[in-house]
XYZ file of C-alpha atoms in Angstrom:
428
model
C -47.380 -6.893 -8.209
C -45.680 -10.278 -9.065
C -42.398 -10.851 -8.048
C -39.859 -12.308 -10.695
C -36.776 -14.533 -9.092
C -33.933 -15.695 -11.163
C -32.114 -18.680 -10.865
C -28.810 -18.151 -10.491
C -27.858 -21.531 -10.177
C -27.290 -21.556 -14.287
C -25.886 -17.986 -14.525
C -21.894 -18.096 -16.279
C -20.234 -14.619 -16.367
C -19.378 -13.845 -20.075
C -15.386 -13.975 -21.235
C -14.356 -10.176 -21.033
C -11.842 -9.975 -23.690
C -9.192 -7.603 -22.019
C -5.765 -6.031 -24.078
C -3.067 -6.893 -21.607
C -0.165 -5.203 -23.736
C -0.571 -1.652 -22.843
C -0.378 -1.930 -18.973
C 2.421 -4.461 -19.613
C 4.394 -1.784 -21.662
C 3.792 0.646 -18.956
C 5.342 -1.779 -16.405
C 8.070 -2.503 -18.416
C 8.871 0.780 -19.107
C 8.203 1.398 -15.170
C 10.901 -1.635 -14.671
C 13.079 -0.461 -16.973
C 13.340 3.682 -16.835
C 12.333 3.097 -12.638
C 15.336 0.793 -12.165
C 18.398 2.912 -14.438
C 17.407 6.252 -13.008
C 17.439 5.156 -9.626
C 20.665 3.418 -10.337
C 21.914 6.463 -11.610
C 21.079 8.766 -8.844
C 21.982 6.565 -6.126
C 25.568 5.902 -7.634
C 25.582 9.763 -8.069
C 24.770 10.458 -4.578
C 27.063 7.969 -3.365
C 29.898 8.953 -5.095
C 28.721 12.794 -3.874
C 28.059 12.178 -0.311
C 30.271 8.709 0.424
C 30.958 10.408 3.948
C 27.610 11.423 4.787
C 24.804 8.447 4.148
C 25.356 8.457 0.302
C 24.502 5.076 0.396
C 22.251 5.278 3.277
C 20.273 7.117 0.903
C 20.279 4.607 -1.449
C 18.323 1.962 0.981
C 15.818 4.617 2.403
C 14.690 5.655 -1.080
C 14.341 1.727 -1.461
C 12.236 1.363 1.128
C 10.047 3.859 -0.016
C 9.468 1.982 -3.346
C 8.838 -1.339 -1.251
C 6.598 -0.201 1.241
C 4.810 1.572 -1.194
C 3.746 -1.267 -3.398
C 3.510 -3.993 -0.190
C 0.747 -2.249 0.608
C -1.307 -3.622 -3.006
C -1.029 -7.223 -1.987
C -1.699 -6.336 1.656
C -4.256 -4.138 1.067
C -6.114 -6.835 -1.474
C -6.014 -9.843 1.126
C -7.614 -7.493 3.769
C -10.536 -6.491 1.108
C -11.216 -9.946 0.116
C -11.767 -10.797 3.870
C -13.997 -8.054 4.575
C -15.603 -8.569 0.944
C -15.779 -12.397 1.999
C -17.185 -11.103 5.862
C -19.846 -8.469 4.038
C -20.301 -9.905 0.713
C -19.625 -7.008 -0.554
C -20.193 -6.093 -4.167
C -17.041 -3.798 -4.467
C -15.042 -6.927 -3.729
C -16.766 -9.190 -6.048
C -15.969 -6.446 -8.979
C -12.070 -6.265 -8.146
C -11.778 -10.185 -6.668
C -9.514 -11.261 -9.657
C -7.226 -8.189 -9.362
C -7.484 -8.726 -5.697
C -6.160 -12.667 -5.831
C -3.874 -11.521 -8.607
C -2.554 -9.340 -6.483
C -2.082 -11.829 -3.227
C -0.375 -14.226 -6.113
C 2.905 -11.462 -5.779
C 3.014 -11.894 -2.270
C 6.147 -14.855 -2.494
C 7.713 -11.717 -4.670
C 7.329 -9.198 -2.071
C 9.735 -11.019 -0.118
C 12.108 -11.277 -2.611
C 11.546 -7.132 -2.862
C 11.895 -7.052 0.986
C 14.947 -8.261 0.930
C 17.235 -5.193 0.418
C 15.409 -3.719 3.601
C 15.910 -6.716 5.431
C 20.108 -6.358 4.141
C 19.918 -2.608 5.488
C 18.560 -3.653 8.893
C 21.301 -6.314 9.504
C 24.499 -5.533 7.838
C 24.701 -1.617 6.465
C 25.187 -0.218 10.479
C 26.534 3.401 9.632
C 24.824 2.992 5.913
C 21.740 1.838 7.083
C 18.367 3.179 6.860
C 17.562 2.166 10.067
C 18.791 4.428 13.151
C 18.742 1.401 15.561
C 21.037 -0.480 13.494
C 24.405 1.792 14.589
C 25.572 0.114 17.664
C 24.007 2.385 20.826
C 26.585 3.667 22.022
C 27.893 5.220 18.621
C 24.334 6.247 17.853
C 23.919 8.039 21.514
C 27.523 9.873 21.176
C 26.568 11.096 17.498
C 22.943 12.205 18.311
C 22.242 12.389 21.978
C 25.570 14.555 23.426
C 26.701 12.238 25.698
C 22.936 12.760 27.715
C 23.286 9.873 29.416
C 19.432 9.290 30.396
C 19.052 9.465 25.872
C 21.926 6.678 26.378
C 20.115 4.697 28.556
C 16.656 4.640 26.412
C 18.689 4.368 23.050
C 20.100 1.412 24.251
C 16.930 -0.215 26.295
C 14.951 0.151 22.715
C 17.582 -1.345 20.920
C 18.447 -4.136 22.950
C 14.860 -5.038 23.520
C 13.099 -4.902 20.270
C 15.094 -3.144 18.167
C 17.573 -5.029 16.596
C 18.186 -6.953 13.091
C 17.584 -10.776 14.237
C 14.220 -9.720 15.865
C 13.483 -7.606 12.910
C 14.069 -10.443 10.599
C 12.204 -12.739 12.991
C 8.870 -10.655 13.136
C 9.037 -10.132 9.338
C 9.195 -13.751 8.330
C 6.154 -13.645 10.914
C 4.227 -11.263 9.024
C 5.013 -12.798 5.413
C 4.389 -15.984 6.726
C 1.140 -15.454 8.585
C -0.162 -13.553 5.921
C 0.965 -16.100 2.920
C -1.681 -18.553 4.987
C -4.392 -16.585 4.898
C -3.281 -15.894 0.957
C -3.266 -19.289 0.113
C -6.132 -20.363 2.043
C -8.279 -17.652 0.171
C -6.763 -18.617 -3.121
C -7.045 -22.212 -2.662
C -10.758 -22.261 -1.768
C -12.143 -19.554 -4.090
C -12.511 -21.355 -7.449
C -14.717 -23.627 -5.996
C -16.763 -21.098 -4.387
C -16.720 -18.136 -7.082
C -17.009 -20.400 -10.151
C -18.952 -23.488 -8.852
C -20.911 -22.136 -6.331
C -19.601 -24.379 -3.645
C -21.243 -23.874 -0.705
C -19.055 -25.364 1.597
C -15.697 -23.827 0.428
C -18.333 -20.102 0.409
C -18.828 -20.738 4.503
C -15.416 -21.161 4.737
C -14.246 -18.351 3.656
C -16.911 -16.399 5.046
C -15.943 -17.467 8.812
C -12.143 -16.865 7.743
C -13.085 -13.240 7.014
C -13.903 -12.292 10.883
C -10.541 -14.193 12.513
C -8.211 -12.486 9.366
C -8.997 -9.051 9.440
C -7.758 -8.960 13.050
C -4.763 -11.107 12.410
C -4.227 -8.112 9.398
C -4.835 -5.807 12.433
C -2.156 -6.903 14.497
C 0.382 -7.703 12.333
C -0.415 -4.557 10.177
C 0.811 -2.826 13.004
C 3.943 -4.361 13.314
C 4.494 -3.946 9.722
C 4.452 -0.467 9.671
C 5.983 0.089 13.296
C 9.617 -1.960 11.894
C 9.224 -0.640 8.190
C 8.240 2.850 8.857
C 7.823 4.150 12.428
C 11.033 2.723 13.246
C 13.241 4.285 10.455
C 12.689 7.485 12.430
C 14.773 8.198 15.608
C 12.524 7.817 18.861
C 9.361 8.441 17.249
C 6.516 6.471 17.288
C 2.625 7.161 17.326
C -0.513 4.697 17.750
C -2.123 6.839 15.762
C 0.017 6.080 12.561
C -0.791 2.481 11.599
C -4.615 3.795 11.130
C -3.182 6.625 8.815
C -0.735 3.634 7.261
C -4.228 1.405 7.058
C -6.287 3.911 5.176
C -3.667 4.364 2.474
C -2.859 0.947 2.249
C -6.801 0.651 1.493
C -6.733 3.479 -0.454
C -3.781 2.357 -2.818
C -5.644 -1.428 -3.371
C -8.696 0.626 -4.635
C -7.287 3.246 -6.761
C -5.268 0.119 -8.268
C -7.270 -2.356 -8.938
C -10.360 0.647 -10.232
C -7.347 2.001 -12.721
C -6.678 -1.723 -13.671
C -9.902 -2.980 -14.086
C -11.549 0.107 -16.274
C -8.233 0.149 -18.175
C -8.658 -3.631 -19.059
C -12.539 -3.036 -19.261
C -12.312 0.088 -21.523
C -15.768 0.830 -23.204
C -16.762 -2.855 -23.026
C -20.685 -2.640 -22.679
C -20.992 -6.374 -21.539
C -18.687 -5.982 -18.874
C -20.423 -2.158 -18.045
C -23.762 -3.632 -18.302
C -22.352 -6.467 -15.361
C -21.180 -3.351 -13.280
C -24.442 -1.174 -13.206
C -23.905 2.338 -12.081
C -24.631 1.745 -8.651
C -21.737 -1.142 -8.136
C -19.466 1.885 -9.498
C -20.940 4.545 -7.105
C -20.463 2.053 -4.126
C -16.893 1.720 -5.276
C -16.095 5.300 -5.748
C -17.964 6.251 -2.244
C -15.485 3.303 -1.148
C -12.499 5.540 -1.670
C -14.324 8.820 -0.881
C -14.409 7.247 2.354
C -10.726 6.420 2.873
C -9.736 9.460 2.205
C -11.948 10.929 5.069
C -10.299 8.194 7.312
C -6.730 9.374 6.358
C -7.457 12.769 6.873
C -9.018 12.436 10.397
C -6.240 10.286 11.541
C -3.433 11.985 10.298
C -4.506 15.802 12.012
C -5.479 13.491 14.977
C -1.732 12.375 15.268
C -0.664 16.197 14.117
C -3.222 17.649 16.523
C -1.929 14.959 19.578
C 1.656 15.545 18.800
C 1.407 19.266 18.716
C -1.289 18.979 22.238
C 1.289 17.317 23.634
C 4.479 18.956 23.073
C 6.958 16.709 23.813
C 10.836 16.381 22.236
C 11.126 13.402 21.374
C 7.761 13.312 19.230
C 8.046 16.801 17.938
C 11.071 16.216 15.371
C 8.935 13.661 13.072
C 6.854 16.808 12.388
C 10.027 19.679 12.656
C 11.795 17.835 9.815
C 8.688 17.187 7.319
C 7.542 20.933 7.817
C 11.087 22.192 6.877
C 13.410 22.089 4.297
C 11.334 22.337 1.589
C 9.189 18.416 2.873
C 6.408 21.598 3.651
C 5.528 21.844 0.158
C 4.688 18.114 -0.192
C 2.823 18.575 3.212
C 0.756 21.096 1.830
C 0.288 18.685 -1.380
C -0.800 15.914 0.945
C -3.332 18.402 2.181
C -5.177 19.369 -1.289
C -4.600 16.398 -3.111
C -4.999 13.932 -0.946
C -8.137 14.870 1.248
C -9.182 18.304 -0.373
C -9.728 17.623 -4.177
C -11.169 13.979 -3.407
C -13.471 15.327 -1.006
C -14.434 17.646 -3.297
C -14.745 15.551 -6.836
C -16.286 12.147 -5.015
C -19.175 14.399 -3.919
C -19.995 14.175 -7.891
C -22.214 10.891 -8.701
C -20.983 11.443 -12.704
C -17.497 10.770 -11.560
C -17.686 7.373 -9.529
C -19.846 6.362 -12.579
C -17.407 7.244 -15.616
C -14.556 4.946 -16.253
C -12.312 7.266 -17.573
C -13.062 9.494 -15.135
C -12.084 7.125 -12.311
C -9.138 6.206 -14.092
C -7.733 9.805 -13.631
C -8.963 9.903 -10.253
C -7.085 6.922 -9.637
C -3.709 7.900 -11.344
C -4.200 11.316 -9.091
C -4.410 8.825 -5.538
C -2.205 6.415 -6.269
C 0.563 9.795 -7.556
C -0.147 11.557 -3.905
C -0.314 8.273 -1.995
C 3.240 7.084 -2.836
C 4.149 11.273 -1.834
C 2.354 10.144 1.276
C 5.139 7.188 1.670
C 7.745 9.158 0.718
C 6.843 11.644 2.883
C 7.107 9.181 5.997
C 10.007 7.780 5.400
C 12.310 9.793 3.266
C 12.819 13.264 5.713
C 13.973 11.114 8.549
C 17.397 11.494 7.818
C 18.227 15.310 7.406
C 19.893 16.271 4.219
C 21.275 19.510 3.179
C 17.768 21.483 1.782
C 19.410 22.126 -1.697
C 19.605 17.981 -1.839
C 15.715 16.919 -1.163
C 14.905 17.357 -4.257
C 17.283 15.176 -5.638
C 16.358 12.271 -2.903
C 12.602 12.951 -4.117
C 13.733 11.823 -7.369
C 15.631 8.854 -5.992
C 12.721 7.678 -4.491
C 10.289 8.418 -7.030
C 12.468 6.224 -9.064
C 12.435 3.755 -6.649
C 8.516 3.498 -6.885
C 8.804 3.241 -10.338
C 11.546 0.239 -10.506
C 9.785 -1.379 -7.675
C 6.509 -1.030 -9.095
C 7.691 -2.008 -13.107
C 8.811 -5.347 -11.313
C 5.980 -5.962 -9.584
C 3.255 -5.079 -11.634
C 4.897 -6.966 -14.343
C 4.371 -10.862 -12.341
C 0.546 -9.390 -11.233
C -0.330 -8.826 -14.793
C 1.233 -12.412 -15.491
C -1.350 -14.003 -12.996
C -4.090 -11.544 -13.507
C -4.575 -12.523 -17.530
C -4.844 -16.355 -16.222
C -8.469 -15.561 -15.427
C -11.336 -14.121 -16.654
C -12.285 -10.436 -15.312
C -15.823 -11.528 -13.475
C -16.017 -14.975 -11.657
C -18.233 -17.239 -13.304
C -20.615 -17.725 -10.912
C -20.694 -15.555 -7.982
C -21.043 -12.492 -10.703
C -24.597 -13.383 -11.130
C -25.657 -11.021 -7.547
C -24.317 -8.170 -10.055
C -25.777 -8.960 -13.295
C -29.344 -9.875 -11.815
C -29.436 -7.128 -9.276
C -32.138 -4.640 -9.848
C -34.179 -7.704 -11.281
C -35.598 -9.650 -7.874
């Protein structure tokens, strides 16, 4: 048999023509509807609850809406590494909503700063236990035990406190801004000139930046999440934390890129069937992850029976938090497991656009889940701070997606040149 080659030196990805209004009315209608309900039910709270953390309430459903959506523009500089690291040919489908995405990251610390407010001038009214003075925090939560004094007081003083908060944040956004920019500033040259150079470099960037993600991942989620709760922490969590995060940046950028993509049989013919399998088994995947690592930190907690790790798991399996536990369970490992077992699914756009709307739904429960329960609240009340912070996700969310569809319609859908590996696969 003779073997045909193509030269894909003089391949040029086609212009996908792409409507851009609808998703931007659903972000502005996100923004807008997101931002006066949660207004309106934090004011409401407040006003109800003034003596008992009305307007706690109002930063921890916050921080629920950030953390939610920091996990996009995380998530999509991890993926490009690896993708860069693998050459993967999920990554080279979603690139542009991936560097879109890493274009919000200056935003996201505009977003952050609300939580960064909370950690270092709300004390009483923050979301943050560590941020009451120790004493106070020991005599309202500890009975006077004076050994609970003692380790209250040795976490706060020693890395639990606003100014090294503050400190290891600027770390994280500004570590993780570098590897941003360094992606963003050498990929034209690679992706739609075929640079060579500029391609090695960012394919020996991929190794060193996925464990700089590691690293700092983990102190991302420790301060922002683990921390909100009182005493708690798990090593287990930041691998749950990483599969969402993953999770999240694929449902996204699949819903964003078949919405834009619609029934457009250039851009279909570009992503064959089996770049769409390979990006559906993608998220099949993470879902497996999640679900092994979060009953291996239920399973380790419960093993191990001790106080001070039990109550993360007492107050989310009470008070009504039980039924969104037992939503985690189907929708967020059972159904998936089920429906990604289907090859007709990964391969149908609209198909993976509901699938998508369904993960990214249950993932921000997943959030909300983590950090909302920390604080107890009267049962007859979660509901209503379920609302708050599904508002929150909206209004955070409206914002945000609103400046990544500004950078994502700079750009066509497919880079120019390094799309050629998908349109002439099948043919060597």
């Amino acid at each position: 048999m003779t073997e045909h080659h193509h030269d894909d030196s003089h391949y040029v990805a086609p212009t996908i023509e792409a409507n851009y209004a609808p998703l931007r009315r659903v972000a502005l209608l996100s923004a807008v509807v997101g931002t006066v309900a949660f207004l309106a039910l934090g004011i409401a709270n407040a006003s109800m609850n003034a003596a008992h953390g009305g307007v706690r309430d109002l930063f921890l459903t916050y921080q629920s809406g950030f953390v939610f959506w920091s996990l996009v523009p995380i998530g999509a500089m991890t993926l490009m590494l690896i993708g860069y690291l693998c050459s993967t040919s999920w990554a080279l489908v979603f690139r542009r909503v991936f560097q879109a995405a890493m274009r919000t990251w200056p935003l996201m610390f505009v977003l952050f700063l609300p939580v960064a407010a909370s950690a270092l001038f709300m004390g009483h009214d923050s979301s943050f236990w560590w941020a009451v003075p120790a004493g106070e925090f020991a005599r309202d939560h500890a009975n006077g035990d004076p050994v609970v004094t003692h380790e209250v007081a040795h976490r706060q003083g020693l890395y639990l406190n606003g100014l090294f908060f503050l400190l290891r944040a600027v770390i994280i956004f500004g570590v993780f801004g570098l590897l941003m920019r360094a992606m963003l500033k050498w990929a034209p040259a690679a992706e739609d000139e075929g640079n060579a150079a500029n391609k090695s470099k960012l394919k020996g960037l991929g190794g060193p930046g996925v464990l700089v993600w590691a690293l700092l991942f983990t102190v991302a989620m420790t301060d922002w999440v683990m921390s909100v709760e009182p005493a708690w922490s798990s090593s287990m969590f930041p691998v749950v934390a990483a599969m969402d995060c993953f999770l999240v940046t694929m449902a996204f950028s699949a819903l964003v890129f078949y919405s834009l993509v619609g029934e457009n049989q250039t851009a279909l013919t570009i992503v064959k069937d089996k770049f769409r399998i390979d990006i559906g088994s993608l998220m099949y995947a993470f879902t497996m992850i999640w679900a092994y690592a979060s009953f291996g930190q239920y399973m380790l907690i419960w093993a191990g029976n001790i106080p001070e790790e039990i109550g993360y798991y007492r107050k989310r399996l009470n008070g009504g938090w039980e039924f969104v536990a037992y939503a985690l369970m189907a929708i967020h490992w059972l159904l998936p497991f089920v429906i990604f077992l289907f090859r007709e699914v990964k391969t149908n756009p609209k198909s993976m656009k509901a699938m998508s709307i369904m993960l990214l739904a249950i993932c921000a429960t997943d959030v909300i889940w983590w950090i909302v329960p920390c604080v107890p609240h009267a049962e007859d009340t979660q509901f209503f701070h379920l609302l708050m912070a599904i508002a929150a996700i909206a209004m955070v969310g409206g914002i945000w997606g609103l400046a990544f569809l500004g950078q994502l319609r700079k750009a066509n859908l497919l880079p120019k040149k390094d799309t050629a590996f998908l349109a002439n696969w099948g043919h060597h």
